[in-house]
CSV table of C-alpha atoms and ligand atoms in Angstrom, one decimal:
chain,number,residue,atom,x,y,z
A,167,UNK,CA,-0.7,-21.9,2.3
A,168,UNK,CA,-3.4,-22.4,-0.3
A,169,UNK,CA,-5.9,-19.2,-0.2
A,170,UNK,CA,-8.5,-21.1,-0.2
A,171,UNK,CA,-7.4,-23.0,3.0
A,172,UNK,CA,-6.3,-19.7,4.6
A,173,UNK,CA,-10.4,-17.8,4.0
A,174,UNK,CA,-12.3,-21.4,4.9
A,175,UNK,CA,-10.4,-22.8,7.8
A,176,UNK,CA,-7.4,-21.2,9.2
A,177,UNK,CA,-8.3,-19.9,12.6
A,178,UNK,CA,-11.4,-21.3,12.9
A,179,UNK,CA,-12.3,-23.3,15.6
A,180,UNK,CA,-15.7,-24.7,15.0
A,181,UNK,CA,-16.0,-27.4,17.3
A,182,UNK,CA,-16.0,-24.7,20.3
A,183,UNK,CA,-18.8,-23.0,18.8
A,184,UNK,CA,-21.7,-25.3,18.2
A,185,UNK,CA,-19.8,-26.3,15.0
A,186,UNK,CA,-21.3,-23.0,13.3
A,187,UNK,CA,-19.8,-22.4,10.2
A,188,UNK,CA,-20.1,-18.6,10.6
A,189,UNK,CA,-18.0,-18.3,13.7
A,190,UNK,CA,-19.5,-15.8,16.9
A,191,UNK,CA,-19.4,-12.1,17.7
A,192,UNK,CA,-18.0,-12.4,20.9
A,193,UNK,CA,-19.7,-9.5,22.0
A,194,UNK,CA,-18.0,-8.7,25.4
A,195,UNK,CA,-15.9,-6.2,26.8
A,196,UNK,CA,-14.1,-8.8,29.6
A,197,UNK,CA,-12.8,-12.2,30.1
A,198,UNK,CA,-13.2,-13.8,34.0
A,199,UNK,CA,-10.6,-16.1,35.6
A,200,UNK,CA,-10.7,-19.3,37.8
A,201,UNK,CA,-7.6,-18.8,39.9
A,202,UNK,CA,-5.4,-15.6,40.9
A,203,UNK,CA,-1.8,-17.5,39.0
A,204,UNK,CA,-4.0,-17.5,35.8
A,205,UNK,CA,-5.0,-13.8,36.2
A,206,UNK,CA,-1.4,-13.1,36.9
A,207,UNK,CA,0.4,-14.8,34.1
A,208,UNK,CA,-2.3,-12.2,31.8
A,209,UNK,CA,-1.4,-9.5,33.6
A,210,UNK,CA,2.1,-10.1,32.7
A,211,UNK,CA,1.8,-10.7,29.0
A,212,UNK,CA,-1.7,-9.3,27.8
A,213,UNK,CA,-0.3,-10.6,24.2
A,214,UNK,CA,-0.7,-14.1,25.3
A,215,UNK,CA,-4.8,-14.7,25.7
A,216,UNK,CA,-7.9,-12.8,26.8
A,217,UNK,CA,-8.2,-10.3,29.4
A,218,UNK,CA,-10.0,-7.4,28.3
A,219,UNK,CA,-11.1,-6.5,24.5
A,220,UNK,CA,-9.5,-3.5,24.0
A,221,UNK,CA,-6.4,-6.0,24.0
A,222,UNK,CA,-7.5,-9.4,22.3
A,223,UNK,CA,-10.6,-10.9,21.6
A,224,UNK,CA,-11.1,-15.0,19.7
A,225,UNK,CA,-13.4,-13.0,17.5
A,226,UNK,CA,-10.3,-10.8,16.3
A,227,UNK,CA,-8.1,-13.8,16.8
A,228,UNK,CA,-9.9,-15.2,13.8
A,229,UNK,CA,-9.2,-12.4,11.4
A,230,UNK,CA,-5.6,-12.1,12.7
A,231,UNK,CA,-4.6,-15.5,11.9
A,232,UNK,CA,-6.4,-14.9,8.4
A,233,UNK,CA,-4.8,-11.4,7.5
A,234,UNK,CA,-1.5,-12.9,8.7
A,235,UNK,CA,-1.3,-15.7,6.6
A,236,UNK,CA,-2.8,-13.9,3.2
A,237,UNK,CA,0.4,-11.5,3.6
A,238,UNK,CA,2.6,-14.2,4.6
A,239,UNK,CA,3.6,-12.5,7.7
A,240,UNK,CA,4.0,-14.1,11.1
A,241,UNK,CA,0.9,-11.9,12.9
A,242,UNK,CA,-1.2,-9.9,12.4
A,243,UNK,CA,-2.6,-6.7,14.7
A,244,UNK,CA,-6.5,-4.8,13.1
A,245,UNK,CA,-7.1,-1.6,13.7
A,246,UNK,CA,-10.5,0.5,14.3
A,247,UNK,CA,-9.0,2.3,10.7
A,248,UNK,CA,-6.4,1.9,8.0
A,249,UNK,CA,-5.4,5.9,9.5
A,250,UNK,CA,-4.6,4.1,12.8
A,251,UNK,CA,-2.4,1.2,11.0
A,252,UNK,CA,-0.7,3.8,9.7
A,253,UNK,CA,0.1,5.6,13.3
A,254,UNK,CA,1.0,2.7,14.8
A,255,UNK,CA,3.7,1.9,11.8
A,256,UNK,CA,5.8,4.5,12.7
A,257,UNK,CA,5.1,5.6,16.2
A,258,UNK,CA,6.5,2.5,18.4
A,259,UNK,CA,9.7,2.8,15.7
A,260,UNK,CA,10.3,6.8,16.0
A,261,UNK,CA,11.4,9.3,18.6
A,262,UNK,CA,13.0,13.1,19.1
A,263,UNK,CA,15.6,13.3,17.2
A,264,UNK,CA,14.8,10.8,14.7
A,265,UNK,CA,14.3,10.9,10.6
A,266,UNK,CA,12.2,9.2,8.3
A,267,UNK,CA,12.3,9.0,4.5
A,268,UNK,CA,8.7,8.6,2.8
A,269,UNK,CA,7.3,8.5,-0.6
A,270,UNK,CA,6.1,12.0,-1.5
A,271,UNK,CA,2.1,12.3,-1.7
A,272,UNK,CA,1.5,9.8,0.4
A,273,UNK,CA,-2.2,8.8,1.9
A,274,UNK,CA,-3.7,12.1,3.3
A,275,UNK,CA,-3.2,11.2,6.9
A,276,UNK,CA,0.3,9.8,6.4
A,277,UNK,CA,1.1,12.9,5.2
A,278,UNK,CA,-0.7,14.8,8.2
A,279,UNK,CA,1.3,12.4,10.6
A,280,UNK,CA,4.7,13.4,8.8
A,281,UNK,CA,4.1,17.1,8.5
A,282,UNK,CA,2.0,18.2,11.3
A,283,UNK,CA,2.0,15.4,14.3
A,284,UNK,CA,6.1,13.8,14.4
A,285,UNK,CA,7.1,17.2,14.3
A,286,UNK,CA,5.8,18.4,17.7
A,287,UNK,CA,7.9,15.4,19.2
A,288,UNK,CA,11.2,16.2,17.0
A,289,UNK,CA,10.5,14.0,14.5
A,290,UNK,CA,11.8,15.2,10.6
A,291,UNK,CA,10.7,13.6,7.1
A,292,UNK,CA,12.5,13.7,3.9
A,293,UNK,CA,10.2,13.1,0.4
A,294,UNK,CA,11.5,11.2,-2.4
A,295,UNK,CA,10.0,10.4,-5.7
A,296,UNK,CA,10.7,7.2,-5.6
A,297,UNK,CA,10.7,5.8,-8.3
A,298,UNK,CA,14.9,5.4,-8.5
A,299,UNK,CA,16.7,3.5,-5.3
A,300,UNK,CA,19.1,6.4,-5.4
A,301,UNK,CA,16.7,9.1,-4.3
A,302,UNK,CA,16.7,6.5,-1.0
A,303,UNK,CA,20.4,6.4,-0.3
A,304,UNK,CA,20.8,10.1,-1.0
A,305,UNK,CA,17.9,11.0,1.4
A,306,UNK,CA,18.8,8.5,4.4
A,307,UNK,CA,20.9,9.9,7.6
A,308,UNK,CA,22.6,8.1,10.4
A,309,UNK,CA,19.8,8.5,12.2
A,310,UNK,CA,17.0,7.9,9.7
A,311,UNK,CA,14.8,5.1,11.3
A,312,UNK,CA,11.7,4.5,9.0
A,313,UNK,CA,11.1,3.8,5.5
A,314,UNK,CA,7.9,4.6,4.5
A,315,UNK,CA,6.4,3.7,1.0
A,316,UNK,CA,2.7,3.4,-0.9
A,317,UNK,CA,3.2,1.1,-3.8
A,318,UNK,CA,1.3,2.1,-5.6
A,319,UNK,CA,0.2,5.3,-4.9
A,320,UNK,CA,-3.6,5.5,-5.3
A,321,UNK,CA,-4.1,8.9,-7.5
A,322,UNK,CA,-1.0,8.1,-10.1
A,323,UNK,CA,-0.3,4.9,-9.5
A,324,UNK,CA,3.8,5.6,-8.8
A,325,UNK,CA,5.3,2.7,-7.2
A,326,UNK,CA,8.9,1.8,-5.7
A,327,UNK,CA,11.1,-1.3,-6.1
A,328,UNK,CA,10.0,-2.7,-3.1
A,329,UNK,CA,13.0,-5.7,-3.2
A,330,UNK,CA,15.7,-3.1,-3.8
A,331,UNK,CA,14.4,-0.7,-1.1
A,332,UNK,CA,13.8,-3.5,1.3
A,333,UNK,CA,17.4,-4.8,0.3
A,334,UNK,CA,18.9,-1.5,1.2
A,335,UNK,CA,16.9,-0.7,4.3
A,336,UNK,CA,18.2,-4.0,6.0
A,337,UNK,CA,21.4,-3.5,5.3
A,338,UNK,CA,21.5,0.0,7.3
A,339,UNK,CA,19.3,-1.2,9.7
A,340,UNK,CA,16.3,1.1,8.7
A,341,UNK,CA,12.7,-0.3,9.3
A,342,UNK,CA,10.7,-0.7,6.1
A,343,UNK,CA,6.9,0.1,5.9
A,344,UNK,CA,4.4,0.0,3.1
A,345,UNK,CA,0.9,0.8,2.2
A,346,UNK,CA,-0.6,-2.1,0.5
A,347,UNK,CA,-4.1,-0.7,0.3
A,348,UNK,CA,-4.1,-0.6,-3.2
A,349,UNK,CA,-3.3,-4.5,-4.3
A,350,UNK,CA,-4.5,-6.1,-1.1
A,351,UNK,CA,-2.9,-9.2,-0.5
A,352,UNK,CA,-4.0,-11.0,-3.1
A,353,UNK,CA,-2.2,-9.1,-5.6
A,354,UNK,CA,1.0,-8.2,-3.8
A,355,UNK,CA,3.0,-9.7,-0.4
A,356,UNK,CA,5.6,-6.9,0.4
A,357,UNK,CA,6.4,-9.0,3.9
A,358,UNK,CA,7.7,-11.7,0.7
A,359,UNK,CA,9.9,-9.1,-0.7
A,360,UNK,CA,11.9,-8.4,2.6
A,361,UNK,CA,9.2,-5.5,3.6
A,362,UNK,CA,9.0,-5.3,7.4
A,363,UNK,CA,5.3,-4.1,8.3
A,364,UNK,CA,3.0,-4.0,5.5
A,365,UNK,CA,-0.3,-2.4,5.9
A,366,UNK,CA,-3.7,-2.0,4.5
A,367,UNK,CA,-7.0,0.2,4.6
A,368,UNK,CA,-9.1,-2.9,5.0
A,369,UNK,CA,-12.3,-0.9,4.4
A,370,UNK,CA,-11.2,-0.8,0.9
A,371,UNK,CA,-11.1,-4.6,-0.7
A,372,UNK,CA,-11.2,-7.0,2.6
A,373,UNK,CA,-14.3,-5.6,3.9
A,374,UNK,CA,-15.5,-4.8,0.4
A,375,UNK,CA,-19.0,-4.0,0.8
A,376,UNK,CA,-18.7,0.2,1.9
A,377,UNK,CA,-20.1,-0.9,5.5
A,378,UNK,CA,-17.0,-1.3,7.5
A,379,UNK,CA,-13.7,1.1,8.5
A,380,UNK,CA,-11.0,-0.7,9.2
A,381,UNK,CA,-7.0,-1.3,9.2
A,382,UNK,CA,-4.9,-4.3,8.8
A,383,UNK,CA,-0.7,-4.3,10.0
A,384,UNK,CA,1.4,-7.2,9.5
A,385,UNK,CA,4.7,-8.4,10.0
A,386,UNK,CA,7.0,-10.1,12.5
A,387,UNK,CA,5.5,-11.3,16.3
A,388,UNK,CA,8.3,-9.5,17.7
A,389,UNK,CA,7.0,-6.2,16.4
A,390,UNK,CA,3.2,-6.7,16.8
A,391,UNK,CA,3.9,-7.5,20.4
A,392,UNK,CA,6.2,-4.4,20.5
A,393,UNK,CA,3.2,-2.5,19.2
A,394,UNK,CA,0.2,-4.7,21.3
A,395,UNK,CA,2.4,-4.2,24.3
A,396,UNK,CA,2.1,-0.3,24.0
A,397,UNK,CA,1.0,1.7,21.0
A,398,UNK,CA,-2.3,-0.5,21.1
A,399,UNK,CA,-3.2,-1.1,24.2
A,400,UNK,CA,-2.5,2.8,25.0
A,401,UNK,CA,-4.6,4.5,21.4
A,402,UNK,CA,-7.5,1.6,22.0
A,403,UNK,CA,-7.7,1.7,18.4
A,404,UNK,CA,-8.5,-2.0,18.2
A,405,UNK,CA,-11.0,-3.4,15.9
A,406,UNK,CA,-14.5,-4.0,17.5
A,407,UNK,CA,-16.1,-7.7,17.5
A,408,UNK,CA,-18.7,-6.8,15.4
A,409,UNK,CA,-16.2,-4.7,12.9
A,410,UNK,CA,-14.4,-7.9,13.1
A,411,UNK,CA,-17.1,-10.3,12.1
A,412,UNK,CA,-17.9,-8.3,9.0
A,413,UNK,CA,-14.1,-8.0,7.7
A,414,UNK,CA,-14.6,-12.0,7.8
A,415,UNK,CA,-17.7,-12.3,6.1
A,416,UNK,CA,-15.9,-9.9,3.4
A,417,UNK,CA,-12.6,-12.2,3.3
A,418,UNK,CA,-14.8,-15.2,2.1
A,419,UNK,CA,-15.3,-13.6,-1.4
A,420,UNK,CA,-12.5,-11.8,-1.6
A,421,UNK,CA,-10.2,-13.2,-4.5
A,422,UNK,CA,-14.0,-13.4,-6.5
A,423,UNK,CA,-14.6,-9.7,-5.9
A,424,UNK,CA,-11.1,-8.7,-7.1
A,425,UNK,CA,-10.8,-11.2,-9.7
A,426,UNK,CA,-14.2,-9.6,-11.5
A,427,UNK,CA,-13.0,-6.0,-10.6
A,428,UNK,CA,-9.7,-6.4,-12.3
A,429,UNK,CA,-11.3,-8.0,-15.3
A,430,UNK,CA,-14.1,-4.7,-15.4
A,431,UNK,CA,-11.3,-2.8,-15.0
A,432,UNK,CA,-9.5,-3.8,-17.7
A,433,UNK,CA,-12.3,-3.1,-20.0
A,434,UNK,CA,-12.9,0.1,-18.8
A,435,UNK,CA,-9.2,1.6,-19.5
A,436,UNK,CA,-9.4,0.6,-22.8
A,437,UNK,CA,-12.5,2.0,-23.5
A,438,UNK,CA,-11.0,5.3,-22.1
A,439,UNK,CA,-7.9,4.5,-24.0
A,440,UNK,CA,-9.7,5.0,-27.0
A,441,UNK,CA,-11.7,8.0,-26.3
A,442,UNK,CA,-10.9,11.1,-28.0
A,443,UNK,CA,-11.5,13.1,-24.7
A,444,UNK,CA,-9.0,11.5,-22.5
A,445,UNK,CA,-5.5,12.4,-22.7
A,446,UNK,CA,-4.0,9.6,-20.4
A,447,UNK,CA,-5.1,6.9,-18.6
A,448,UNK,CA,-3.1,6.2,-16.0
A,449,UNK,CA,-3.2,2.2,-14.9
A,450,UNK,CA,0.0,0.3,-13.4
A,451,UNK,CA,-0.3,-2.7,-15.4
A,452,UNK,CA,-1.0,-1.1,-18.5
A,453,UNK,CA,1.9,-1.5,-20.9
A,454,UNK,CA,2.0,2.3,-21.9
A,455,UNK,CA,2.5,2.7,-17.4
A,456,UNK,CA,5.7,4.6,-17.5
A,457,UNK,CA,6.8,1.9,-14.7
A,458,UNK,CA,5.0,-0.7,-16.4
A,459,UNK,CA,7.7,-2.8,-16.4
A,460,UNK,CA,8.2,-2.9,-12.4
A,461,UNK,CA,4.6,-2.9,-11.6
A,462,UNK,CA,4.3,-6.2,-13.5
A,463,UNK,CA,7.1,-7.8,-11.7
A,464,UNK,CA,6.0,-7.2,-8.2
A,465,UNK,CA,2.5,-7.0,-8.6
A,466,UNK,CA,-0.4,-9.9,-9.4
A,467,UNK,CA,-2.4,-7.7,-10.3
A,468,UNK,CA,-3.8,-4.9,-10.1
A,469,UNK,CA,-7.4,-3.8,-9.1
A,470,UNK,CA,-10.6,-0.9,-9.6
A,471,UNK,CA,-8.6,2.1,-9.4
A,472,UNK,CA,-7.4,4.1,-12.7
A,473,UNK,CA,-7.0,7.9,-13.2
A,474,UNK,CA,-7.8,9.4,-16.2
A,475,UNK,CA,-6.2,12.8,-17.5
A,476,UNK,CA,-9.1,14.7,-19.6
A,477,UNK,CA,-8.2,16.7,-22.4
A,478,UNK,CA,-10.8,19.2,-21.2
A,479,UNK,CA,-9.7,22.9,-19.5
A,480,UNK,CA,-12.9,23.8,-18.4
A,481,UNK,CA,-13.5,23.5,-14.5
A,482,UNK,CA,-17.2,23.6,-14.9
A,483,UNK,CA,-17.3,20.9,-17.4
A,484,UNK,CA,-15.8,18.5,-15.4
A,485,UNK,CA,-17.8,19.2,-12.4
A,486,UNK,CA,-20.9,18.8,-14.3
A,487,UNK,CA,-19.3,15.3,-16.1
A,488,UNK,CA,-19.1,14.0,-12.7
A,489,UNK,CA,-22.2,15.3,-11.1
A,490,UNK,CA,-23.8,13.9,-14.1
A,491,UNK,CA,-23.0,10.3,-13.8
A,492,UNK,CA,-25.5,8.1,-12.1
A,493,UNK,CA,-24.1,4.5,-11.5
A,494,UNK,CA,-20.9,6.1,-11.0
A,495,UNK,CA,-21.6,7.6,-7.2
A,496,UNK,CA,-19.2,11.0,-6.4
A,497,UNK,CA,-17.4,9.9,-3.1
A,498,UNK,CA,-14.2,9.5,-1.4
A,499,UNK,CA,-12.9,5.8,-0.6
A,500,UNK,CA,-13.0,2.6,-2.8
A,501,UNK,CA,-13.2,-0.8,-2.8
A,502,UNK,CA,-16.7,-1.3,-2.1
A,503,UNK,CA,-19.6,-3.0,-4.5
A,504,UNK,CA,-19.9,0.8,-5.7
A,505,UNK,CA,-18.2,2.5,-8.9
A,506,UNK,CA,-17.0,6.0,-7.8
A,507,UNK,CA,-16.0,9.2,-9.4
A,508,UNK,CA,-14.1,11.4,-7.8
A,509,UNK,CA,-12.4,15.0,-9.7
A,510,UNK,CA,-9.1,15.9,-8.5
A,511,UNK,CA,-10.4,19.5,-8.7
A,512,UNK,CA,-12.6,18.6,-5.8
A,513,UNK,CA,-9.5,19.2,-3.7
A,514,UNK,CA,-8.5,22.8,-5.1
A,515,UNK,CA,-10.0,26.1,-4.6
A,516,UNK,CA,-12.5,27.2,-7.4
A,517,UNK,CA,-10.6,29.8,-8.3
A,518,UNK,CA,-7.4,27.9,-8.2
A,519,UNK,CA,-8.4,25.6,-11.1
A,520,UNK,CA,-5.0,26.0,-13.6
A,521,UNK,CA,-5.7,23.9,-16.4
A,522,UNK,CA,-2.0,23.8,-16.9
A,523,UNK,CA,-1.7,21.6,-14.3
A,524,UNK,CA,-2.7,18.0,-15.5
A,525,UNK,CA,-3.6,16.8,-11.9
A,526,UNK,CA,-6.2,19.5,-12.2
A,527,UNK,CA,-7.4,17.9,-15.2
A,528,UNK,CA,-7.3,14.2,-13.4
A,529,UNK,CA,-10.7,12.2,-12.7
A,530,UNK,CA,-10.5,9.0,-10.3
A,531,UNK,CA,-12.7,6.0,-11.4
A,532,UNK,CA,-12.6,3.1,-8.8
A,533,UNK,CA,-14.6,-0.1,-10.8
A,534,UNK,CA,-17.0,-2.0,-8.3
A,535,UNK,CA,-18.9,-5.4,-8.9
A,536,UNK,CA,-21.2,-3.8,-11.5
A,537,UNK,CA,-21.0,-5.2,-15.0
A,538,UNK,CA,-19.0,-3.8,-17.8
A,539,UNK,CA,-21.6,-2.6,-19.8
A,540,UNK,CA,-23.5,-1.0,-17.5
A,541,UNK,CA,-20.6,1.3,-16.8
A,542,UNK,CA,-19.6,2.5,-20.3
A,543,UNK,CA,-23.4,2.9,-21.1
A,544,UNK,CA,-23.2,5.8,-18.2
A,545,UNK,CA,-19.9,7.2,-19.2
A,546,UNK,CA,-20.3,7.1,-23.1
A,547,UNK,CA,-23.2,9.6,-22.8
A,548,UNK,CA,-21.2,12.3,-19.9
A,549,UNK,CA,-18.4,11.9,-22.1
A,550,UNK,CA,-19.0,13.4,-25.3
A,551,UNK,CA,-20.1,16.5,-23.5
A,552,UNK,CA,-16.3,16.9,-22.9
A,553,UNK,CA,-15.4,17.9,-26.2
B,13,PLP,C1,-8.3,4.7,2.6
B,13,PLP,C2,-6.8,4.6,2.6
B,13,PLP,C3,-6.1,4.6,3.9
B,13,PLP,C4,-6.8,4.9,5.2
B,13,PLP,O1,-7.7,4.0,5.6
B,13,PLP,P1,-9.0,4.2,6.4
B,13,PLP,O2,-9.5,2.9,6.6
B,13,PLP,O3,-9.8,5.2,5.6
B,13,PLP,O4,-8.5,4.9,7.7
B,13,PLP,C5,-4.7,4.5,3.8
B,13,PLP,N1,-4.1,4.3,2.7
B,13,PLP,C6,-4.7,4.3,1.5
B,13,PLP,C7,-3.9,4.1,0.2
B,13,PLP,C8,-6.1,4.5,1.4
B,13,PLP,O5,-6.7,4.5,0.3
């Protein structure tokens, strides 16, 4: 289906709204019914139309249909969050007594869910690497159920095979679920590669502009409705109309948003390729990637995120190269209009800074819509200072 089809059309129904372009917030919490046998056949299967909007709602509908079709998948469910696509991944799929295998350092709150929630209920994890299909078949058990992977990983960038795993996952009957935050679908389609749910932070590139959380899980009707029919309707971690809406109006530009952002990108790694400060730059399609080679056969691209390693072992001089950058803001997330900076050492304990330890050392930069030169003007200057 041609992209541009899929963020113009698909979905949209203009003729029962007025023949607005922009389609409606449909702003309500219930649906009402003509006869009792209507009611009835809704009450059966909530999955099959409007009832109540913590279950579906045409404003949703829209995005579904969009989402689906960008990742190739058959549906599409959106979450209040990308931490709630992430719960309902695994949680319909798991119970006591079961094992899943996951990437190791994956997204804070996958971790969380893995070490500190599917616990309580009986639930074990084994990490792997991941970067060799053989750390997957020496980590899976009889009754290992899940699959879980981040490709890439959006602090280093590691990624996995994602045909091989997939490949090996069916043929022992193990589900198969990936984080897709970092490429979107515009630069990779997991559910194409034999992936069985693929999800997404969608505050990050579909809504785009910092002003929206959201979550995006796709993959085959069977297993949305296995998760509508429950996990969904149970958490009521649906997306709201409104939340909705804006997730739309950030789908229209996506491919031009990414498509400047790589390019930016680009320009940026090389300029900190060629500083004297930086150690390593660590980009998944740059040709010195150590998985170079994999990233650029299952990935279109790739987008604003890039870690750098600085040479520098002084904590305070990296706190004060981030504090002072000024069109670079300091914050968490990504995706957004905004360039951020963010200092691994934010997460450690002052007094637990080891320069020895080159994740200590690591700075994120995520590249918004800003131009080029604007960026390296505020980084040349905070730069030097690292010497
Ligand atoms: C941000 C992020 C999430 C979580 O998404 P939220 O929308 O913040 O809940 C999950 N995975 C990755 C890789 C992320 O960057």
């Amino acid at each position: 289906m041609d992209i541009s089809y899929i963020l113009n059309e698909l979905g949209e129904h203009r003729s029962e709204y007025y023949h607005a372009i922009t389609p409606p917030i449909v702003q309500t919490s219930n649906f009402a019914f003509e006869t009792v046998d209507e009611m009835r056949a809704r009450f059966k299967d909530e999955y099959s139309g409007y009832l109540y909007s913590r279950g579906l709602n045409p404003t949703v509908d829209i995005l579904r249909k969009k989402l689906a079709a960008l990742d190739g998948a058959e549906d599409a469910l959106v979450f209040n969050s990308g931490a709630a696509a992430i719960f309902s991944s695994v949680i319909p799929f798991v119970q006591s007594g079961d094992h899943i295998v996951s990437v190791s350092a994956p997204y804070t709150w996958a971790q969380k869910l893995f070490d500190l929630f599917l616990p309580r209920y009986g639930v074990q994890t084994t990490y792997v690497q991941g970067t060799e299909l053989s750390e997957f078949e020496a980590a899976v058990r009889p009754e290992t159920k899940v699959i879980y992977l981040e490709s890439p990983n959006s602090w280093d960038f590691r990624i996995q095979d994602l045909r091989a795993v997939a490949a090996f996952a069916k043929e022992k009957g193990i589900l198969t679920v990936v984080d897709n935050s970092y490429c979107s679908p515009v630069y990779q389609r997991p559910i194409s590669m034999g992936i069985d749910l693929c999800l997404q932070s969608a505050t990050k590139y579909i809504g785009g502009h910092s002003d929206v959380v959201a979550g995006v899980l796709t993959g085959r009707k069977t297993m949305m409705k296995k998760i509508f029919d429950l996990e969904y309707l149970l958490a009521g971690n649906g997306i709201q109309p409104f939340n909705a809406w804006l997730l739309l109006r950030g789908l229209r530009t996506l491919p031009m948003r990414l498509d400047w952002i790589s390019k930016t990108t680009r320009e940026l790694v090389t300029f900190m390729k060629s500083r004297p400060e930086v150690e390593k730059v660590l980009f998944p399609l740059d040709p010195d990637f150590d998985q170079f080679e994999l990233a650029a056969s299952q990935m279109d691209g790739a987008c604003g995120l890039f870690t750098v390693i600085l040479h520098c072992r002084d904590v305070n001089k990296i706190e004060r190269f981030c504090e002072d950058l000024h069109t670079f803001k300091m914050a968490v997330s990504w995706g957004g209009h905004e360039s951020l900076v963010i200092p691994r050492c934010a997460g450690v304990p002052r007094n637990e800074f080891n320069p020895d330890n080159v994740e200590h050392r690591m700075v994120r930069f995520y590249i918004g819509l800003e131009s080029p030169d604007y960026l390296i003007r505020d980084l040349i200057e905070g730069i030097q200072r690292l010497a």
